[in-house]
XYZ file of C-alpha atoms in Angstrom:
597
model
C -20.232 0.479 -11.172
C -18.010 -2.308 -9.491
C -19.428 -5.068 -8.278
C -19.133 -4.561 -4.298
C -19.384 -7.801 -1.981
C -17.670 -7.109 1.253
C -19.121 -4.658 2.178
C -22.587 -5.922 2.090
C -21.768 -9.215 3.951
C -20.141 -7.324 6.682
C -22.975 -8.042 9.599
C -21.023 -11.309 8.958
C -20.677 -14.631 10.774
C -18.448 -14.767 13.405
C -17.899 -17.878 14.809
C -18.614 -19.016 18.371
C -15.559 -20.441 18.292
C -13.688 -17.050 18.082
C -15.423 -15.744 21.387
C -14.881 -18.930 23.502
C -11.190 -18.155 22.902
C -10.956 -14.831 24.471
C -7.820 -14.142 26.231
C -6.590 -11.096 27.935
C -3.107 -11.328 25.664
C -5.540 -11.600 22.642
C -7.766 -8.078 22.981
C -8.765 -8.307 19.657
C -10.995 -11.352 20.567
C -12.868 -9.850 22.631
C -14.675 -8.146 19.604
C -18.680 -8.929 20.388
C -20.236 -10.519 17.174
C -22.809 -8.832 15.219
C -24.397 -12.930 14.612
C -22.679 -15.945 15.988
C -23.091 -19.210 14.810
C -21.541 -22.782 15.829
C -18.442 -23.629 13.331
C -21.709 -26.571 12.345
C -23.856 -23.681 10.668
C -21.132 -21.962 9.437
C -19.871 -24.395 7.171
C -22.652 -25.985 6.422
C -22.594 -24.870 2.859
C -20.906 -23.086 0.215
C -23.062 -20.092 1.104
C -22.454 -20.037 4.605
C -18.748 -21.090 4.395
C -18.230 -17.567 1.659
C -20.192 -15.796 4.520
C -17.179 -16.677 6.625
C -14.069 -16.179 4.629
C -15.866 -12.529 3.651
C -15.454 -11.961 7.359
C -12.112 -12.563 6.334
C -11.134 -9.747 4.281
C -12.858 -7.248 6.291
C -9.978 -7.177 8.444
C -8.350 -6.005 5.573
C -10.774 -2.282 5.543
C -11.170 -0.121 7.753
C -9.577 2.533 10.115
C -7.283 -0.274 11.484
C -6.556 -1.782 7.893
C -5.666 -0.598 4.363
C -8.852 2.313 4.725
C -5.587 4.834 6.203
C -3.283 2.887 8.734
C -1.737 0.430 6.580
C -1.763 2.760 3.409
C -0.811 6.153 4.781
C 0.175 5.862 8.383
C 2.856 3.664 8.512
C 3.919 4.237 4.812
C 5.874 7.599 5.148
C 7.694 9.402 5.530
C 10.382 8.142 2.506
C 11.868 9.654 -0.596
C 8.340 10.329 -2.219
C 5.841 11.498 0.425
C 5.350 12.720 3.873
C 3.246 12.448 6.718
C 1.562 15.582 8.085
C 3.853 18.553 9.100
C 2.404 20.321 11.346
C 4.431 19.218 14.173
C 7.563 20.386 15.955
C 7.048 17.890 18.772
C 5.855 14.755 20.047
C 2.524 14.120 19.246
C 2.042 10.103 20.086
C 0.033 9.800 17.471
C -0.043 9.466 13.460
C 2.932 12.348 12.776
C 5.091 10.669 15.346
C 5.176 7.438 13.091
C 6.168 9.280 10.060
C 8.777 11.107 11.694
C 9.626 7.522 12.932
C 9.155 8.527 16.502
C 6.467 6.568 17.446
C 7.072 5.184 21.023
C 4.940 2.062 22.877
C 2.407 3.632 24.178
C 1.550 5.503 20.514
C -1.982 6.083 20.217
C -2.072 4.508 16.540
C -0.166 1.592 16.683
C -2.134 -0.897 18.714
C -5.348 -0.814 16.933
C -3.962 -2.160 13.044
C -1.591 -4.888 15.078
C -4.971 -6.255 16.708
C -6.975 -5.983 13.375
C -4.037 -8.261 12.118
C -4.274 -10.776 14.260
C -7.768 -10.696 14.028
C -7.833 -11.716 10.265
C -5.314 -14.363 11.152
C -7.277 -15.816 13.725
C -10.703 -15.539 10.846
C -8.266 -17.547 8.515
C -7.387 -20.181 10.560
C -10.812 -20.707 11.376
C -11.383 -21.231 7.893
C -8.588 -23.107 7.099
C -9.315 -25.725 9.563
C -13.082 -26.260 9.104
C -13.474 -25.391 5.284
C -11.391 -28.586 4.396
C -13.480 -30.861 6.991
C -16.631 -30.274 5.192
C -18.388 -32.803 3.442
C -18.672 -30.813 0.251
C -15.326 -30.207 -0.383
C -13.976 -34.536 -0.990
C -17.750 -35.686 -1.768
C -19.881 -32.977 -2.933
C -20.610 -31.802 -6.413
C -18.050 -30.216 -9.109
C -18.938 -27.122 -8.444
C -18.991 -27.807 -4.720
C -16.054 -28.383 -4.325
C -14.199 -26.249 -6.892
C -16.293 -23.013 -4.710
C -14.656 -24.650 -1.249
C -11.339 -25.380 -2.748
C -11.186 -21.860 -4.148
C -12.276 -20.870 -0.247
C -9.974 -22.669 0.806
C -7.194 -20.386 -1.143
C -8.390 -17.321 -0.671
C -8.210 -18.012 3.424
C -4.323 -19.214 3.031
C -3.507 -15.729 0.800
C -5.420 -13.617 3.170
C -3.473 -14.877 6.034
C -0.280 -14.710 4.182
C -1.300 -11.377 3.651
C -1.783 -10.348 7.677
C 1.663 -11.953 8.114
C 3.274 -10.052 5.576
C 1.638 -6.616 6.871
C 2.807 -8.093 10.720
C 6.570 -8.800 9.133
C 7.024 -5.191 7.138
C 6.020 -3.126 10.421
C 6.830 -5.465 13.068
C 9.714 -8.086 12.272
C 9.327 -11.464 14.086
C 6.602 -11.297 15.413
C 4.649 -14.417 17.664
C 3.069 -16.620 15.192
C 0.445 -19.735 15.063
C -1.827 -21.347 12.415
C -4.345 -22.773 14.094
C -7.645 -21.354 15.556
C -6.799 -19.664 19.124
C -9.241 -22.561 20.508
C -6.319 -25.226 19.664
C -3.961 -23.494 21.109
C -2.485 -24.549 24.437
C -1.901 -21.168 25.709
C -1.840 -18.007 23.731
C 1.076 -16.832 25.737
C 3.627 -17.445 22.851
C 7.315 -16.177 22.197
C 7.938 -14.331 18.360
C 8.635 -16.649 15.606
C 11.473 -16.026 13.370
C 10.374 -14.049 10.411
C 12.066 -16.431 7.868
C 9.903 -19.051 9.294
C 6.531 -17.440 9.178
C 7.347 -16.591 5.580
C 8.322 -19.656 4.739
C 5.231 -21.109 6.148
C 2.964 -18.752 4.160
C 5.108 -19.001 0.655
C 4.573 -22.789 0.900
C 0.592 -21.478 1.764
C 0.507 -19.381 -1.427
C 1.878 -22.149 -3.587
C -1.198 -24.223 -2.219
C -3.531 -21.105 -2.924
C -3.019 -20.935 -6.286
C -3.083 -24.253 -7.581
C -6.623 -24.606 -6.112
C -7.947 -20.541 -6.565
C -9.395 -20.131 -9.983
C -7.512 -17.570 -12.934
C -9.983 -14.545 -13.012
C -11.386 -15.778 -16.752
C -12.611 -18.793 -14.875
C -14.991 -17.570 -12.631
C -18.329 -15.978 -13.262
C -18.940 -12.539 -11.377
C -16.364 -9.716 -11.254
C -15.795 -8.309 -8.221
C -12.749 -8.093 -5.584
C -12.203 -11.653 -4.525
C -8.799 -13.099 -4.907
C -8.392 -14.365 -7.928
C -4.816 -16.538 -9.167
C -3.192 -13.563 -10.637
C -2.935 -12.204 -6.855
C -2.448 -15.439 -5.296
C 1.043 -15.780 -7.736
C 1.704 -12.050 -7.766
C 1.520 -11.563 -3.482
C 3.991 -14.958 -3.621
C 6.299 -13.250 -5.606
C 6.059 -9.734 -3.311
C 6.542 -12.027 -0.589
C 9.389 -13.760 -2.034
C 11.653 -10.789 -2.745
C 11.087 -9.617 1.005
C 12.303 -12.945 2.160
C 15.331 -12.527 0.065
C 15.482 -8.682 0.847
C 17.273 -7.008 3.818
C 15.372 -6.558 7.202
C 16.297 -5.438 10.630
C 17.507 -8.455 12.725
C 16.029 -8.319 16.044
C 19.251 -11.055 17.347
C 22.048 -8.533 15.782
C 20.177 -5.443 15.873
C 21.253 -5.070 12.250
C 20.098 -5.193 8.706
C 20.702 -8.456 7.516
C 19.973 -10.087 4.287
C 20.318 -14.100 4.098
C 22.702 -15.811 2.069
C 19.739 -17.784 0.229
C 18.680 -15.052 -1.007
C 18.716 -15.735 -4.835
C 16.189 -18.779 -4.043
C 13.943 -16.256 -3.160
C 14.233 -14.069 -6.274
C 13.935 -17.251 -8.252
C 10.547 -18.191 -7.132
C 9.756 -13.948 -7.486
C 11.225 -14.444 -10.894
C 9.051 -18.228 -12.042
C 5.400 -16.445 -10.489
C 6.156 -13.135 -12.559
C 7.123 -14.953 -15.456
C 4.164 -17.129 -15.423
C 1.507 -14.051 -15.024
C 3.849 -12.628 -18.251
C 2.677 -15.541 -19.754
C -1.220 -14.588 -19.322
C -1.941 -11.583 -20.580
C -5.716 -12.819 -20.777
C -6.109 -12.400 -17.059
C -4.151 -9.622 -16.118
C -1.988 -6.596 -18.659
C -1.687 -2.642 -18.946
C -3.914 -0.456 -18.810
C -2.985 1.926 -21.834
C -3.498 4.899 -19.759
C -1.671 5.440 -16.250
C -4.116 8.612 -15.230
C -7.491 6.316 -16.534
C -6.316 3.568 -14.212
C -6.654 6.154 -11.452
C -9.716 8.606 -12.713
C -11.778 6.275 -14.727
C -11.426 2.497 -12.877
C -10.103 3.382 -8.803
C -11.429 6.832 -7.875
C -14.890 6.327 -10.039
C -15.492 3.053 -8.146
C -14.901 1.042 -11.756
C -13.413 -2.147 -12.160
C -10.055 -1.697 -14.867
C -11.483 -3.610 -18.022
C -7.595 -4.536 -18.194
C -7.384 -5.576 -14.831
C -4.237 -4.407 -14.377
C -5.371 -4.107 -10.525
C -4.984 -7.667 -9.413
C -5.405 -7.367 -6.151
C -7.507 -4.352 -4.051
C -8.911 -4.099 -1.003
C -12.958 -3.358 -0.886
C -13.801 -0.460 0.894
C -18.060 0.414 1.852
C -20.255 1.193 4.262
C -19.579 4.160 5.383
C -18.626 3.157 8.603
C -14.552 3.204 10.685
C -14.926 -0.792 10.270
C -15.140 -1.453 7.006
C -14.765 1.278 4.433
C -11.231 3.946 4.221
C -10.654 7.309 4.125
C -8.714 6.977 1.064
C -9.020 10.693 -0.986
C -10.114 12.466 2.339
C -7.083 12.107 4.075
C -4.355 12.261 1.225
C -5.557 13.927 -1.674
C -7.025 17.696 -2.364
C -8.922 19.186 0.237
C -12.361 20.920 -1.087
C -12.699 24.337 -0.608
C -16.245 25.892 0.138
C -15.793 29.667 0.709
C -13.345 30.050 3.728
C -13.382 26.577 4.506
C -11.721 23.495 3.417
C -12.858 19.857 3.924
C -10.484 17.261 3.608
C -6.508 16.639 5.055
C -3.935 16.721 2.410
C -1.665 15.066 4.907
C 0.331 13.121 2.407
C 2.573 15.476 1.327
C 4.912 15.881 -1.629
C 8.739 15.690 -0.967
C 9.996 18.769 -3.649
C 12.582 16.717 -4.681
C 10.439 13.609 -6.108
C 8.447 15.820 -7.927
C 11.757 17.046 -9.593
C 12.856 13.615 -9.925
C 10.323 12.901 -12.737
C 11.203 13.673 -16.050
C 9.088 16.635 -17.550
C 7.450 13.703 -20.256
C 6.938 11.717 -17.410
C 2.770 11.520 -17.434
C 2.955 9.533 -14.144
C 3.840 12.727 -11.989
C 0.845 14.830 -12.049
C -1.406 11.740 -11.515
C 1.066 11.518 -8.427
C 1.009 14.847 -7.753
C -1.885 17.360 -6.724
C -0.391 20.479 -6.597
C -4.039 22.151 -5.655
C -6.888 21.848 -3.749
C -10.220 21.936 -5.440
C -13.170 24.162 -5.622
C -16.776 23.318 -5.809
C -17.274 24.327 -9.451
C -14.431 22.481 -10.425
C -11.451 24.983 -10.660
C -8.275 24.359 -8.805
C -6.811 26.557 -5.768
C -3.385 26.194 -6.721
C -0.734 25.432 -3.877
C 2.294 26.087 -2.662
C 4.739 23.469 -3.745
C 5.630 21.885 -0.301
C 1.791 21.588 0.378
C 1.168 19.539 -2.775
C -0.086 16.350 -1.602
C -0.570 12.556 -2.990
C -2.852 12.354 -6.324
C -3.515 9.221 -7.378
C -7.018 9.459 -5.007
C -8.463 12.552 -5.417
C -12.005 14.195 -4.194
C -12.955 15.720 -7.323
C -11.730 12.747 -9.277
C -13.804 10.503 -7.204
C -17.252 9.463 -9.205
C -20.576 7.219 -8.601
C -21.034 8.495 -6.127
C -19.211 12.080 -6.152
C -18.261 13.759 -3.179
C -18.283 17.380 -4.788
C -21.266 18.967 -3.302
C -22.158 21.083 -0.431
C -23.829 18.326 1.319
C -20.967 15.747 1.758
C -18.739 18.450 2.413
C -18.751 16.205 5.818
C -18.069 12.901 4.291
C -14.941 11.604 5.102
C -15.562 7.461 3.924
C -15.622 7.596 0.077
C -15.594 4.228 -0.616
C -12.411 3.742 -2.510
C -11.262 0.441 -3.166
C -7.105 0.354 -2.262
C -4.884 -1.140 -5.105
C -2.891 -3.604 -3.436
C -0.997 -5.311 -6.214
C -0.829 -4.312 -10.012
C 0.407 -6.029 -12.906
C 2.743 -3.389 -13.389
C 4.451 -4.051 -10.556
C 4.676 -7.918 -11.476
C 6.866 -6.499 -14.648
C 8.860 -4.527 -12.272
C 9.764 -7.776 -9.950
C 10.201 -9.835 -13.051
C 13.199 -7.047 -13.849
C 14.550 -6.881 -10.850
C 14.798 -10.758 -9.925
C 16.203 -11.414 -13.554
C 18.794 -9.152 -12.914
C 19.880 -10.665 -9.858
C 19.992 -14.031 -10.664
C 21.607 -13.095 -14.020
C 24.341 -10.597 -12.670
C 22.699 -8.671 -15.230
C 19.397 -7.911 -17.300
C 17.812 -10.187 -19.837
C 16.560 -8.773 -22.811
C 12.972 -10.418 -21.143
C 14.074 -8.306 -18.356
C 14.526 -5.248 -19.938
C 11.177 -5.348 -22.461
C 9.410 -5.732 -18.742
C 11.213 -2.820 -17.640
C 10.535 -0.183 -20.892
C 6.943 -1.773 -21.328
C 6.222 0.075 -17.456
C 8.558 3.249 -18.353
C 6.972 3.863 -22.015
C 2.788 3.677 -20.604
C 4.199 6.110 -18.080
C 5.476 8.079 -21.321
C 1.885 8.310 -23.174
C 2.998 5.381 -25.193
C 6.480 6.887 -26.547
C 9.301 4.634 -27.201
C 11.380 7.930 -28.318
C 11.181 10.058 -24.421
C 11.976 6.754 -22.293
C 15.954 7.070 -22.382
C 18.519 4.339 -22.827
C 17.949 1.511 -20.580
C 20.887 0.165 -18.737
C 22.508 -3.030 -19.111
C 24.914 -3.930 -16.378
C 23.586 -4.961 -13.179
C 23.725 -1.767 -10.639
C 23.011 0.545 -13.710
C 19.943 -1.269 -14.090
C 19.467 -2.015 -10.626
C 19.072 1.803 -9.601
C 17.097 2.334 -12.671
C 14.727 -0.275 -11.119
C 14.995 1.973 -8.041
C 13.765 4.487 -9.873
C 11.324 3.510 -11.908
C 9.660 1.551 -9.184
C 9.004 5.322 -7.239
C 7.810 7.137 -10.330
C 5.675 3.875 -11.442
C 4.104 3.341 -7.746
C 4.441 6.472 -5.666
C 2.243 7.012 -3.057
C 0.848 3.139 -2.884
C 2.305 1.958 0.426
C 5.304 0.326 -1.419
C 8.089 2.779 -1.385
C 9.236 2.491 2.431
C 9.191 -1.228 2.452
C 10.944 -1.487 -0.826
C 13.970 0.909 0.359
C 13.973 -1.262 3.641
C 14.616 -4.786 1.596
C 17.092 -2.969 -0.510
C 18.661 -1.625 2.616
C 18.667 1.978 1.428
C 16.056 3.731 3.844
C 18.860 5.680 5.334
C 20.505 6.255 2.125
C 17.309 8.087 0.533
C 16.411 9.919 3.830
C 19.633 11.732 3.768
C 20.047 11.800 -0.043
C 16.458 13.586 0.405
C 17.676 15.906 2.724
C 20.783 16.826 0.904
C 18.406 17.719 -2.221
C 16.544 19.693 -0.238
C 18.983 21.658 1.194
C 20.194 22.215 -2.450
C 17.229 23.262 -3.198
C 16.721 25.343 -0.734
C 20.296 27.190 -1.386
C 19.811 27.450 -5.043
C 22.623 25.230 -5.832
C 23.174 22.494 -8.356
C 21.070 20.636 -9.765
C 18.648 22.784 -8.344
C 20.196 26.185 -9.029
C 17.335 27.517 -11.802
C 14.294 26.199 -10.485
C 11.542 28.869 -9.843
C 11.492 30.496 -6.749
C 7.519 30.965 -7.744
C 4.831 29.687 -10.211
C 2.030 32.378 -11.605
C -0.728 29.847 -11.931
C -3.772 30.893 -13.794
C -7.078 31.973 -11.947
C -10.028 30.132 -12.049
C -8.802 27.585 -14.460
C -10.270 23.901 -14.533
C -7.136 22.561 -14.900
C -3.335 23.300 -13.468
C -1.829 25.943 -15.651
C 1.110 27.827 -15.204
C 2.099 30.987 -17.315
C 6.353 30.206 -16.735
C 8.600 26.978 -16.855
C 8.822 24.466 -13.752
C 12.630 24.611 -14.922
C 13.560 28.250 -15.334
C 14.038 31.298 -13.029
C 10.802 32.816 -12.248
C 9.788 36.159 -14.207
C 9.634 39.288 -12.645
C 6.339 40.465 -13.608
C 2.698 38.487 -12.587
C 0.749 37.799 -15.522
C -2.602 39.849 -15.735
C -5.137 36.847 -14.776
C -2.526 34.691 -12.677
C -1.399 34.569 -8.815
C 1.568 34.069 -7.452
C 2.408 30.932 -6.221
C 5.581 30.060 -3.737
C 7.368 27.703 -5.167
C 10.947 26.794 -4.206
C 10.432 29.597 -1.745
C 7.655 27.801 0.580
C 10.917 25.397 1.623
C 12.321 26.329 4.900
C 15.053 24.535 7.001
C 12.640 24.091 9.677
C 10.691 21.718 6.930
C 13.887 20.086 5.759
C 14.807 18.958 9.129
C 11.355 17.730 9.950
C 11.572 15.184 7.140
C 11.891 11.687 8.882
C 13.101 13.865 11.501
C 13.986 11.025 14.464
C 15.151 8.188 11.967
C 17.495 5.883 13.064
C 19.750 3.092 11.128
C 19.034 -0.269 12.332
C 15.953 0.988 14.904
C 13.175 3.171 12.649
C 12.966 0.191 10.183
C 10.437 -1.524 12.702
C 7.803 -0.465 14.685
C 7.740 -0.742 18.330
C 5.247 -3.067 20.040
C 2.773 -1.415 21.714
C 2.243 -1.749 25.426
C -0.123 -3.153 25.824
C 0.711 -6.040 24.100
C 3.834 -6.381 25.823
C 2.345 -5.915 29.272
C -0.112 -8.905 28.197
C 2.480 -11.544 26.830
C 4.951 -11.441 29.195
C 7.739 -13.632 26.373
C 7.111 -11.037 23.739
C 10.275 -8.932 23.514
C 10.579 -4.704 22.246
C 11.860 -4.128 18.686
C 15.324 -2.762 19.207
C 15.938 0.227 20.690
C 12.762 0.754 22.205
């Protein structure tokens, strides 16, 4: 069982000094504190100073956080997934934000930018005062390795609200002290360039101070040095990637760009360099059924960096498995969303040896007893977190057929990703791939091959062969983990994919190349614990059913009306932001709209 300890500090401190800087432009202040204690008690101690900066990743759970906002919400819809699409109009709510028609006054939007600032304001707390005490110049060796590691983890958490603010938001207003300095909380947006910056130099100061995960004595979900160097390198390609330029009201990528890929390129490199701390797991589906979903910690800790979800509660655990994997089905009824839908055309952009797409993909829901109720293809949903994979506890009974909070931890940063930057910053600054590069790259594609050198393919060695093979590899390796939208908006290809998406679609739906022999319907077996089909996912159906199968719409369950519904209301150089939300607006009267809002 993994060692949980957010979620049983969360009747944390909260400072005094947080509620005597309530402002009206600041609602997420107004938060009343389960205990409050003078910034004196609170760091008075190592003890009491952990208290605090535990209070500091909470604002990374919840309903507002990574537990379905930050994951699912404002992740789709892109090449891979969907949002839920039940919807033929307005909704101002979740569906409007995938179809990337979310408006001001959006019901969802408000809540995760608050939680945001919210950690940020935690953080600077703790970066201020965690410095000032005693303990950390004069006290013992352990003392003041435990504050200076503090210390770290309060920079990379607030590096890590900024980044969140940045992907969704842009420039956004910006300060790193506690709200209490500030003069007035009424504050124009800082440029984006500058905030990251700011929090790259931050990260740098993180993790020459937070210990490597070997070096410290209980395993749990703290941030370790792996994800201090591994977020700086995230962070890095973003500031060297494309974004939408609130001054032009274009995507614009700087011409210092390779700078940026450079320090992506020396962080990667250096976790490369300690395989002790951080590697592969051998098995892409284990990382997912035995170590995520069954509440393990990866022996490999390939999962550097994840958010701690418990408690049961909207606060501080997620809904990670209820609302995107396979519903349960009791009798008539079905528990559970599904909402995060499978484009057709990602599943078909896998390559049948390709292990990685049914851990991806749930093409069922699941029955008590453990068989599968197969699905129609276009209601096959994200698989990675899945109800009946989830374990200690288990959610597969008739008694938590209610339970929607199932504790699952959200993998924020793996190792496998770190190879995947390495690749793609090499080949940038080179002009083309290293042969470092390109042992990164195949060491990612042949795990997601069961281990076979022989069914990876020919890696390319020129720079845009290997650059869309990056493209690639980066869907099939991390589908479905919050990534995929943000990494087509630094590459500038959002619009590209959405109608490249559509166009296979449409092909798909006509029966035309490369789509022309795909089956029109899958007989799936009855009953069985496992998915089994009697035909081919790559040949014409069959005429007759199977004795002991059903038939299953396949390429038949896509419609127009579904095509068209796929990031219905994007927009070039607009639905790459959010908007603001009112209220916001209405209470900081020199914070400008996104544009075109």
């Amino acid at each position: 069982m993994k060692k949980r300890f957010l979620y049983s500090s969360f009747s944390m401190i909260i400072l005094t000094v947080v509620s005597m800087s309530v402002s009206s432009c600041k609602k997420y202040l107004t938060e009343k504190p389960v205990a409050s204690f003078s910034t004196d008690a609170a760091f008075q101690n190592v003890t009491t100073a952990t208290d605090v900066v535990l209070g500091v990743y909470q604002k990374l759970a919840g309903d507002a956080g990574y537990g379905i906002r930050l994951s699912f919400y404002f992740s789709v819809d892109n090449d891979e997934f969907l949002g839920p699409t039940n919807n033929t109009s307005a909704d101002g709510d979740r569906r409007d934000i995938a179809r990337y028609g979310a408006n001001a006054s959006n019901a969802q939007i408000e809540a995760p930018l608050n939680n945001l600032y919210a950690g940020i304001e935690r953080a600077n707390i703790c970066i201020k005062y965690i410095p000032l005490m005693p303990q950390y110049t004069s006290g013992s060796t352990s003392d003041q390795a435990a504050l200076k590691r503090l210390y770290g983890e309060a920079l990379t958490l607030r590096a890590q609200f900024y980044f969140d603010l940045i992907k969704n938001w842009g420039d956004v207003p910006a300060q790193f002290v506690p709200s209490a300095d500030m003069p007035s909380l009424v504050i124009p947006k800082t440029d984006r360039d500058v905030i990251y910056d700011h929090i790259l130099n931050d990260l740098k100061t993180a993790e020459d101070i937070v210990p490597w995960r070997t070096d410290v004595a209980t395993r749990d979900e703290r941030i370790t040095k792996g994800a201090v160097k591994g977020l700086r390198a995230r962070i890095a390609l973003f500031r060297g990637g494309y974004s939408l330029r609130t001054t032009s009201g274009m995507m614009e990528r700087k011409s210092d760009y390779l700078t940026y890929y450079q320090i992506a390129k020396d962080e990667c490199s250096d976790l490369m360099n300690h395989r002790e701390q951080h590697t592969l797991n051998t098995s892409f589906q284990n990382l997912f059924k035995n170590y995520v979903d069954a509440h393990t910690l990866d022996p490999t800790y390939e999962i550097m960096f994840e958010v701690a979800m418990g408690g049961g509660s909207s606060a501080s655990d997620s809904k990670i498995g209820y609302y995107d994997g396979p519903r349960l089905v009791v009798g008539s009824t079905s528990y559970g969303s599904s909402s995060i839908l499978l484009v057709p055309t990602y599943f078909y952009a896998f390559d049948p040896n390709d292990t990685r797409r049914d851990v991806t993909i749930a093409p069922y829901y699941a029955n008590l007893d453990g068989t599968k109720a197969i699905q129609k293809l276009v209601s096959a949903c994200l698989g990675k977190f899945r109800r009946d994979w989830i374990a200690n506890p288990s959610y597969m009974s008739a008694s938590t057929t209610g339970t929607q909070y199932f504790g699952v931890n959200w993998p924020l940063l793996r190792f496998s990703d770190v190879l995947l930057m390495y690749a793609e910053a090499d080949n940038e600054i080179n002009g083309k791939p290293s042969t470092t590069a390109i042992a990164a790259f195949n060491e990612v594609r042949t795990r997601g091959f069961g281990g076979s050198t022989a069914l990876i393919g020919t890696t390319p060695t020129t720079h845009d062969d290997f650059f869309n093979a990056i493209v690639n590899e980066r869907s099939f390796e991390l589908g479905g983990e919050a990534i995929r939208k943000y990494d087509l908006i630094r590459w500038n290809l959002l619009n590209t994919k959405i109608t490249s998406t559509r166009a296979g679609l449409t092909a798909m739906l006509n029966k035309t190349a490369p789509y022309a022999n795909l089956p029109q319907s899958m007989y799936a077996l009855n009953n069985s614990q496992t998915v089994s089909y009697s035909n081919s996912l790559y040949a014409a159906t069959p005429s007759a059913t199977p004795t002991g199968y059903s038939k299953i719409a396949w390429i038949s369950s896509l419609s127009a009306t579904y095509i068209a519904n796929v990031a219905q209301l994007f927009t070039p150089n607009h639905g790459e932001l959010l908007p603001f939300p009112q209220a916001t607006l209405s209470a900081n009267p020199l914070l400008t709209q996104n544009p075109g809002y």
